[in-house]
Short mmCIF file of C-alpha atoms in Angstrom, two decimals:
data_model
loop_
_atom_site.label_atom_id
_atom_site.label_comp_id
_atom_site.label_asym_id
_atom_site.label_seq_id
_atom_site.Cartn_x
_atom_site.Cartn_y
_atom_site.Cartn_z
CA MET A 1 142.56 98.42 -94.25
CA ALA A 2 140.28 96.44 -96.62
CA ARG A 3 141.46 93.10 -97.78
CA LEU A 4 141.19 93.67 -101.56
CA GLN A 5 143.98 95.27 -103.60
CA GLN A 6 146.88 94.75 -101.22
CA THR A 7 150.27 95.05 -102.73
CA GLU A 8 153.17 93.13 -101.26
CA GLN A 9 156.80 94.15 -100.67
CA LEU A 10 156.16 97.92 -100.59
CA THR A 11 158.65 100.02 -98.74
CA GLN A 12 157.80 102.11 -95.68
CA GLU A 13 157.98 105.22 -97.80
CA GLN A 14 155.59 103.86 -100.46
CA GLN A 15 153.17 102.79 -97.74
CA GLU A 16 153.23 106.22 -96.07
CA LEU A 17 152.84 107.97 -99.43
CA LEU A 18 149.86 105.86 -100.41
CA GLY A 19 148.31 106.26 -97.03
CA LEU A 20 148.48 110.07 -97.47
CA VAL A 21 146.84 109.79 -100.98
CA ARG A 22 144.11 107.44 -99.61
CA LYS A 23 143.29 109.92 -96.87
CA PHE A 24 143.34 112.86 -99.37
CA VAL A 25 140.85 110.91 -101.55
CA ASP A 26 138.58 110.15 -98.62
CA GLU A 27 138.53 113.65 -97.23
CA GLN A 28 139.03 116.03 -100.18
CA ILE A 29 137.87 114.19 -103.30
CA LEU A 30 134.96 111.79 -102.57
CA PRO A 31 132.86 114.44 -100.78
CA VAL A 32 132.90 116.75 -103.92
CA ALA A 33 133.57 114.49 -106.95
CA THR A 34 129.98 113.93 -107.92
CA SER A 35 128.90 117.58 -107.66
CA LEU A 36 131.99 118.73 -109.66
CA GLU A 37 131.40 116.01 -112.24
CA HIS A 38 127.78 116.92 -112.70
CA ALA A 39 128.80 120.57 -113.12
CA ASP A 40 131.60 119.52 -115.59
CA GLU A 41 133.90 121.79 -113.41
CA TYR A 42 137.61 121.64 -113.45
CA PRO A 43 138.78 120.65 -109.85
CA THR A 44 141.02 123.61 -109.29
CA LYS A 45 141.39 123.26 -105.53
CA ILE A 46 142.10 119.54 -105.73
CA VAL A 47 144.77 120.15 -108.37
CA GLU A 48 146.39 122.80 -106.14
CA GLN A 49 146.43 120.37 -103.32
CA MET A 50 148.11 117.74 -105.51
CA GLN A 51 150.75 120.24 -106.43
CA GLU A 52 151.44 120.87 -102.78
CA MET A 53 151.68 117.04 -102.20
CA GLY A 54 154.27 116.79 -105.02
CA ILE A 55 152.18 114.41 -107.02
CA PHE A 56 152.89 116.22 -110.38
CA GLY A 57 156.59 115.36 -109.78
CA LEU A 58 155.99 111.86 -108.41
CA THR A 59 158.21 109.98 -110.99
CA ILE A 60 160.53 112.90 -111.90
CA PRO A 61 164.02 112.22 -110.40
CA GLU A 62 165.13 114.27 -107.41
CA GLU A 63 167.86 115.94 -109.52
CA TYR A 64 165.07 117.66 -111.47
CA GLY A 65 163.06 118.51 -108.33
CA GLY A 66 160.79 115.55 -108.21
CA LEU A 67 160.18 112.69 -105.74
CA GLY A 68 161.84 110.07 -107.94
CA GLU A 69 159.26 107.34 -107.36
CA SER A 70 158.70 104.16 -109.45
CA LEU A 71 156.07 103.45 -112.03
CA LEU A 72 154.52 101.06 -109.42
CA THR A 73 154.18 103.87 -106.86
CA TYR A 74 152.68 106.05 -109.51
CA ALA A 75 150.25 103.40 -110.66
CA LEU A 76 149.13 102.77 -107.06
CA THR A 77 148.61 106.46 -106.61
CA VAL A 78 146.47 106.63 -109.73
CA GLU A 79 144.51 103.67 -108.48
CA GLU A 80 143.72 105.54 -105.28
CA LEU A 81 142.89 108.85 -107.06
CA SER A 82 140.61 107.03 -109.49
CA ARG A 83 138.73 105.40 -106.62
CA GLY A 84 137.91 108.99 -105.70
CA TRP A 85 137.26 110.41 -109.20
CA MET A 86 138.75 109.12 -112.39
CA SER A 87 139.08 112.65 -113.89
CA VAL A 88 141.53 113.70 -111.29
CA SER A 89 143.88 110.89 -112.30
CA GLY A 90 143.39 111.97 -115.92
CA ILE A 91 144.74 115.39 -115.08
CA ILE A 92 148.13 113.83 -114.09
CA ASN A 93 148.21 111.00 -116.58
CA THR A 94 149.23 112.74 -119.76
CA HIS A 95 151.48 115.05 -117.68
CA PHE A 96 153.17 111.86 -116.49
CA ILE A 97 153.62 110.47 -120.03
CA VAL A 98 155.18 113.74 -121.22
CA ALA A 99 157.54 113.75 -118.23
CA TYR A 100 158.39 110.08 -118.96
CA LEU A 101 159.04 110.89 -122.66
CA LEU A 102 161.45 113.69 -121.70
CA LEU A 103 163.26 111.53 -119.18
CA GLN A 104 163.68 108.59 -121.65
CA HIS A 105 164.23 110.45 -124.93
CA GLY A 106 164.67 114.14 -124.33
CA THR A 107 168.06 115.97 -124.66
CA GLU A 108 169.65 117.21 -121.42
CA GLU A 109 168.72 120.77 -122.36
CA GLN A 110 165.07 119.73 -122.74
CA LYS A 111 165.11 117.95 -119.40
CA GLN A 112 166.63 120.98 -117.58
CA ARG A 113 164.18 123.33 -119.28
CA TYR A 114 160.92 121.47 -118.52
CA LEU A 115 161.33 118.78 -115.88
CA PRO A 116 161.92 121.02 -112.83
CA ARG A 117 158.81 123.11 -113.71
CA MET A 118 156.78 119.92 -114.45
CA ALA A 119 157.75 118.60 -110.93
CA THR A 120 156.06 121.57 -109.32
CA GLY A 121 153.02 121.54 -111.68
CA GLU A 122 153.93 124.90 -113.09
CA VAL A 123 154.23 123.24 -116.55
CA ARG A 124 151.49 120.72 -117.18
CA GLY A 125 151.83 118.20 -120.03
CA ALA A 126 149.44 116.92 -122.68
CA PHE A 127 150.05 114.16 -125.18
CA SER A 128 148.77 114.17 -128.79
CA MET A 129 148.85 111.31 -131.34
CA SER A 130 145.29 110.85 -132.51
CA GLU A 131 143.56 112.72 -135.33
CA PRO A 132 139.89 112.83 -136.46
CA GLY A 133 140.27 110.26 -139.31
CA CYS A 134 142.79 107.71 -138.05
CA GLY A 135 141.63 106.32 -134.71
CA SER A 136 143.94 103.52 -133.72
CA ASP A 137 145.87 103.66 -137.03
CA VAL A 138 148.72 105.97 -135.98
CA SER A 139 150.39 105.52 -139.35
CA ALA A 140 147.57 107.37 -140.96
CA ILE A 141 148.20 110.72 -139.31
CA ARG A 142 148.25 113.71 -141.67
CA THR A 143 149.61 116.42 -139.54
CA LYS A 144 152.87 117.42 -141.15
CA ALA A 145 155.95 119.40 -140.19
CA VAL A 146 157.87 120.95 -143.13
CA PRO A 147 161.40 122.28 -142.72
CA GLY A 148 161.89 126.01 -143.31
CA GLU A 149 164.86 128.37 -143.13
CA GLY A 150 167.67 127.34 -140.86
CA ASP A 151 166.42 125.06 -138.01
CA LEU A 152 162.80 126.17 -138.37
CA TRP A 153 159.82 123.91 -139.07
CA ARG A 154 156.13 124.69 -139.90
CA ILE A 155 153.47 122.37 -138.69
CA THR A 156 149.97 122.08 -140.15
CA GLY A 157 147.20 119.69 -139.28
CA GLN A 158 144.45 118.80 -136.80
CA LYS A 159 144.90 116.59 -133.74
CA MET A 160 142.06 115.06 -131.61
CA TRP A 161 141.33 113.82 -128.22
CA LEU A 162 143.80 115.82 -126.12
CA THR A 163 143.31 115.21 -122.42
CA ASN A 164 144.34 118.45 -120.67
CA GLY A 165 144.31 120.15 -124.09
CA GLY A 166 143.09 123.40 -122.58
CA SER A 167 144.82 123.41 -119.23
CA ALA A 168 148.22 122.15 -120.32
CA ASN A 169 151.03 124.49 -121.38
CA LEU A 170 153.25 121.93 -122.96
CA VAL A 171 152.04 119.30 -125.54
CA ALA A 172 154.04 116.47 -127.05
CA VAL A 173 152.62 116.31 -130.64
CA LEU A 174 153.36 113.49 -133.10
CA VAL A 175 153.59 114.64 -136.73
CA LYS A 176 154.81 113.36 -140.10
CA THR A 177 158.20 114.55 -141.32
CA ASP A 178 159.74 113.54 -144.64
CA THR A 179 163.05 112.18 -143.45
CA GLY A 180 163.47 110.00 -146.57
CA ALA A 181 163.15 106.75 -144.59
CA GLU A 182 161.41 103.83 -146.38
CA SER A 183 159.14 102.96 -143.31
CA VAL A 184 156.24 105.32 -142.56
CA TYR A 185 157.10 104.90 -138.84
CA ARG A 186 160.55 106.38 -139.34
CA ASN A 187 159.08 109.49 -141.00
CA MET A 188 157.38 110.55 -137.78
CA THR A 189 158.63 113.03 -135.15
CA THR A 190 157.53 114.28 -131.83
CA PHE A 191 157.57 118.05 -131.27
CA LEU A 192 157.42 119.71 -127.87
CA VAL A 193 154.85 122.51 -128.29
CA ASP A 194 154.70 125.41 -125.81
CA LYS A 195 151.39 127.18 -125.40
CA GLU A 196 149.28 129.32 -123.06
CA PRO A 197 146.62 127.49 -121.04
CA GLY A 198 143.09 128.16 -122.18
CA PHE A 199 140.97 128.09 -125.34
CA GLY A 200 141.09 130.01 -128.68
CA GLU A 201 144.38 130.98 -130.19
CA VAL A 202 146.93 129.91 -127.53
CA ALA A 203 150.03 130.65 -129.57
CA PRO A 204 150.62 131.99 -133.10
CA GLY A 205 149.23 129.41 -135.49
CA LEU A 206 147.97 127.21 -132.59
CA THR A 207 144.25 126.96 -131.73
CA VAL A 208 142.35 124.98 -129.02
CA PRO A 209 138.69 125.39 -130.18
CA GLY A 210 137.05 124.32 -126.88
CA LYS A 211 136.09 121.39 -124.79
CA ILE A 212 134.61 118.24 -126.42
CA GLU A 213 131.32 117.37 -124.67
CA LYS A 214 131.47 113.80 -123.30
CA MET A 215 129.00 111.37 -121.68
CA GLY A 216 131.45 110.93 -118.77
CA TYR A 217 135.08 111.77 -117.75
CA LYS A 218 134.00 115.24 -117.07
CA GLY A 219 135.84 118.05 -115.29
CA VAL A 220 139.05 117.30 -117.13
CA ASP A 221 139.16 119.05 -120.49
CA THR A 222 139.29 117.01 -123.71
CA THR A 223 140.03 119.01 -126.77
CA GLU A 224 141.18 119.30 -130.45
CA LEU A 225 144.41 121.02 -131.44
CA LEU A 226 144.53 123.01 -134.72
CA LEU A 227 147.96 123.94 -136.15
CA ASP A 228 148.03 126.32 -139.09
CA ALA A 229 151.73 126.86 -140.21
CA TYR A 230 152.67 126.72 -136.52
CA GLN A 231 156.35 127.63 -136.33
CA SER A 232 158.74 125.40 -134.29
CA SER A 233 162.40 124.57 -134.28
CA THR A 234 164.76 121.59 -134.29
CA GLY A 235 165.45 122.36 -130.61
CA GLN A 236 161.85 121.47 -129.89
CA ILE A 237 162.05 118.00 -131.48
CA LEU A 238 161.99 115.45 -128.65
CA GLY A 239 165.60 114.09 -128.54
CA GLY A 240 166.73 116.69 -131.12
CA GLU A 241 166.49 114.44 -134.16
CA PRO A 242 163.54 113.82 -136.50
CA GLY A 243 162.29 110.36 -137.33
CA ARG A 244 162.12 108.84 -133.93
CA GLY A 245 158.68 110.05 -132.92
CA PHE A 246 156.66 106.84 -133.40
CA TYR A 247 158.94 104.79 -131.22
CA GLN A 248 159.03 107.41 -128.58
CA MET A 249 155.28 107.61 -128.46
CA MET A 250 154.84 103.95 -128.27
CA ASP A 251 157.10 103.82 -125.29
CA GLY A 252 154.94 106.44 -123.67
CA VAL A 253 151.77 104.52 -124.49
CA GLU A 254 153.25 101.39 -122.87
CA VAL A 255 153.45 103.15 -119.53
CA GLY A 256 150.09 104.82 -120.31
CA ARG A 257 148.49 101.44 -120.59
CA VAL A 258 149.60 100.61 -117.08
CA ASN A 259 148.07 103.92 -115.96
CA VAL A 260 144.76 103.05 -117.61
CA ALA A 261 144.76 99.68 -116.04
CA ALA A 262 145.35 101.36 -112.58
CA ARG A 263 142.43 103.77 -113.25
CA ALA A 264 140.23 100.90 -114.05
CA CYS A 265 141.27 99.11 -110.80
CA GLY A 266 140.43 102.33 -108.84
CA VAL A 267 137.03 102.74 -110.40
CA ALA A 268 136.21 99.06 -110.01
CA ARG A 269 137.19 99.22 -106.35
CA ARG A 270 134.95 102.10 -105.71
CA ALA A 271 132.03 100.42 -107.51
CA PHE A 272 132.54 97.32 -105.44
CA GLU A 273 132.56 99.39 -102.26
CA LEU A 274 129.30 101.13 -103.18
CA GLY A 275 127.67 97.81 -104.22
CA ILE A 276 128.60 95.88 -101.11
CA ASP A 277 127.64 98.80 -98.89
CA TYR A 278 124.19 99.29 -100.45
CA ALA A 279 123.57 95.47 -100.43
CA GLN A 280 123.88 95.49 -96.70
CA GLN A 281 121.49 98.38 -96.27
CA ARG A 282 118.70 97.67 -98.70
CA GLU A 283 116.02 95.18 -97.66
CA THR A 284 113.60 93.13 -99.74
CA PHE A 285 111.46 90.20 -98.83
CA GLY A 286 112.30 90.59 -95.16
CA LYS A 287 116.06 90.54 -95.31
CA LYS A 288 119.11 92.45 -96.58
CA ILE A 289 119.63 91.99 -100.29
CA ALA A 290 123.17 90.82 -99.61
CA GLU A 291 121.63 87.76 -98.01
CA HIS A 292 119.96 86.76 -101.29
CA GLN A 293 122.06 84.21 -103.16
CA ALA A 294 121.80 86.16 -106.42
CA VAL A 295 123.30 89.26 -104.93
CA LEU A 296 125.86 87.38 -102.91
CA PHE A 297 127.17 85.62 -105.93
CA ARG A 298 127.31 88.98 -107.81
CA LEU A 299 129.46 90.40 -104.88
CA ALA A 300 131.82 87.44 -105.04
CA ASP A 301 132.30 87.83 -108.76
CA MET A 302 132.91 91.61 -108.38
CA ALA A 303 135.52 91.18 -105.63
CA THR A 304 137.36 88.50 -107.62
CA LYS A 305 137.62 90.75 -110.63
CA VAL A 306 138.73 93.73 -108.58
CA GLU A 307 141.56 91.59 -107.10
CA ALA A 308 142.66 89.85 -110.28
CA ALA A 309 142.95 93.20 -112.20
CA HIS A 310 144.97 94.80 -109.45
CA GLN A 311 147.48 91.97 -109.31
CA MET A 312 147.95 91.95 -113.07
CA MET A 313 148.41 95.77 -113.15
CA VAL A 314 151.02 95.55 -110.34
CA ARG A 315 152.91 92.84 -112.29
CA ALA A 316 153.04 95.07 -115.49
CA ALA A 317 154.24 98.05 -113.49
CA ARG A 318 156.99 96.05 -111.73
CA LEU A 319 158.27 94.62 -115.01
CA LYS A 320 158.66 98.06 -116.52
CA ASP A 321 160.35 99.27 -113.38
CA SER A 322 162.87 96.35 -113.62
CA GLY A 323 163.84 97.52 -117.16
CA GLU A 324 162.24 94.46 -118.90
CA ARG A 325 159.93 94.64 -121.94
CA ASN A 326 156.36 94.78 -120.64
CA ASP A 327 154.17 95.36 -123.69
CA LEU A 328 152.49 91.96 -123.31
CA GLU A 329 151.82 92.46 -119.66
CA ALA A 330 150.78 96.08 -120.02
CA GLY A 331 148.40 95.09 -122.85
CA MET A 332 146.95 92.23 -120.80
CA ALA A 333 146.57 94.47 -117.68
CA LYS A 334 144.88 97.23 -119.61
CA TYR A 335 142.52 94.82 -121.37
CA LEU A 336 141.61 92.81 -118.41
CA ALA A 337 141.28 95.73 -115.95
CA SER A 338 139.10 97.89 -118.25
CA GLU A 339 136.74 95.00 -119.14
CA TYR A 340 136.44 93.85 -115.52
CA CYS A 341 135.94 97.44 -114.48
CA ALA A 342 132.99 97.83 -116.84
CA GLU A 343 131.44 94.58 -115.52
CA VAL A 344 131.92 95.41 -111.81
CA VAL A 345 130.45 98.84 -112.39
CA GLU A 346 127.42 97.34 -114.11
CA ASP A 347 127.01 94.79 -111.32
CA ALA A 348 127.04 97.54 -108.71
CA PHE A 349 124.51 99.47 -110.86
CA ARG A 350 122.27 96.42 -110.90
CA ILE A 351 122.61 95.95 -107.14
CA HIS A 352 121.38 99.55 -106.69
CA GLY A 353 118.29 98.79 -108.82
CA GLY A 354 116.26 101.83 -109.77
CA TYR A 355 118.31 104.13 -107.52
CA GLY A 356 121.47 103.36 -109.64
CA TYR A 357 119.72 105.33 -112.45
CA SER A 358 119.40 108.38 -110.21
CA LYS A 359 122.00 111.14 -110.20
CA GLU A 360 121.67 111.28 -106.40
CA TYR A 361 123.74 108.03 -106.27
CA GLU A 362 127.40 107.93 -106.98
CA ILE A 363 127.16 104.77 -109.09
CA GLU A 364 125.42 106.68 -111.86
CA ARG A 365 128.59 108.73 -112.39
CA LEU A 366 130.78 105.56 -112.38
CA TYR A 367 128.47 103.96 -114.94
CA ARG A 368 129.23 106.78 -117.38
CA GLU A 369 133.01 106.90 -116.62
CA ALA A 370 133.77 103.28 -117.06
CA PRO A 371 133.29 103.10 -120.79
CA MET A 372 136.15 105.48 -121.49
CA LEU A 373 138.56 102.93 -120.08
CA LEU A 374 137.55 100.49 -122.70
CA ILE A 375 138.91 102.74 -125.47
CA GLY A 376 141.61 104.88 -123.79
CA GLU A 377 145.21 104.08 -124.70
CA GLY A 378 144.02 101.65 -127.34
CA THR A 379 140.72 99.71 -127.63
CA ALA A 380 140.29 96.15 -126.36
CA ASP A 381 140.76 94.80 -129.92
CA ILE A 382 144.04 96.66 -130.28
CA GLN A 383 145.20 95.17 -126.89
CA ARG A 384 144.27 91.71 -128.16
CA MET A 385 146.28 92.23 -131.41
CA ILE A 386 149.31 93.34 -129.31
CA ILE A 387 148.92 90.36 -126.93
CA GLY A 388 148.41 87.90 -129.75
CA ARG A 389 151.47 89.01 -131.73
CA ARG A 390 153.66 88.91 -128.62
CA LEU A 391 152.50 85.43 -127.81
CA LEU A 392 153.34 84.30 -131.32
CA GLU A 393 156.87 85.66 -130.67
CA GLU A 394 157.18 83.91 -127.35
CA TYR A 395 155.64 80.65 -128.58
CA ALA A 396 156.92 80.53 -132.12
CA ALA A 397 156.33 77.02 -133.61
CA ARG A 398 159.51 75.06 -134.25
CA GLY A 399 160.23 73.08 -137.33
#
């Protein structure tokens, strides 16, 4: 096994599971990833194999039919999958967040209804906070749920940037509800929205217009979600009570940031592998380009960044698993890993020279994928705000 991205103190079960995922990536994902990505094709066969492996239920407890693994195990699995193709990890990321939200905040009835089917991949989750006009300002969302007769609610609005918006059949949607609280954040509620997979009208009052065209992160569908007096009920409110949605979603985003950090680690690792391999094959001025000091220094910088990001991601995951607050460490891991990933990918691209600009070479795909990690689950500037505020709490001036 390669020296980089080793993780200490893993159990035998964790090592065996990650070994299976690594083999799956090498044999089933890497050989087809670039062709599927160029065709913007959903990786149906890969997803079916992940279902058989139990990856959709990786963190769901055994009592609900899952494998009951930790966030760390999940993050390391995502790292391996992203080394093969980042879009594959995206297919299970929002699914994982919805399962986590149900586990942490759902009623027992909601857990029993959804989690066993989520563990098999029969139900696939998507996660929806953002809207066209609010970006990182979650408090500015306009989608609103209004109470009707009995326990009914009607939801109207437009949501944006749903990963798996077309393929999912369960969406956790954050909306505004007038609960009478003084804080805008206590007037938000998460609804569990059932729908049919696909595009167009997927439920009465619920429309998924189509896939958003993107420069990278292809294969996985990214969509809008339009709600026009969509009818729901109190029983579909996550946890059964309105007004808790913002805090539930922020809990989900916290683990989502560990996931994005893991994805960045996987993409960076693959870029490094491609760069160091090419540098030992390509010759200029009578020797391998790896023997030129400029390229050698570049490889050294790349490897150091790959290793540093991985260790920070592992620490953030382990803190969350231990039950401790990890918003500082998750923010640092996401910020550092995504920035380093972009830098490592660009260095690998430079090592490839003109060939890096050709679609025949895998690095071209990575070069278009890496920027998404800079903005997913909160931009770098948002991460720095979170980090800075937490540091002021930890190191508050005395006197």
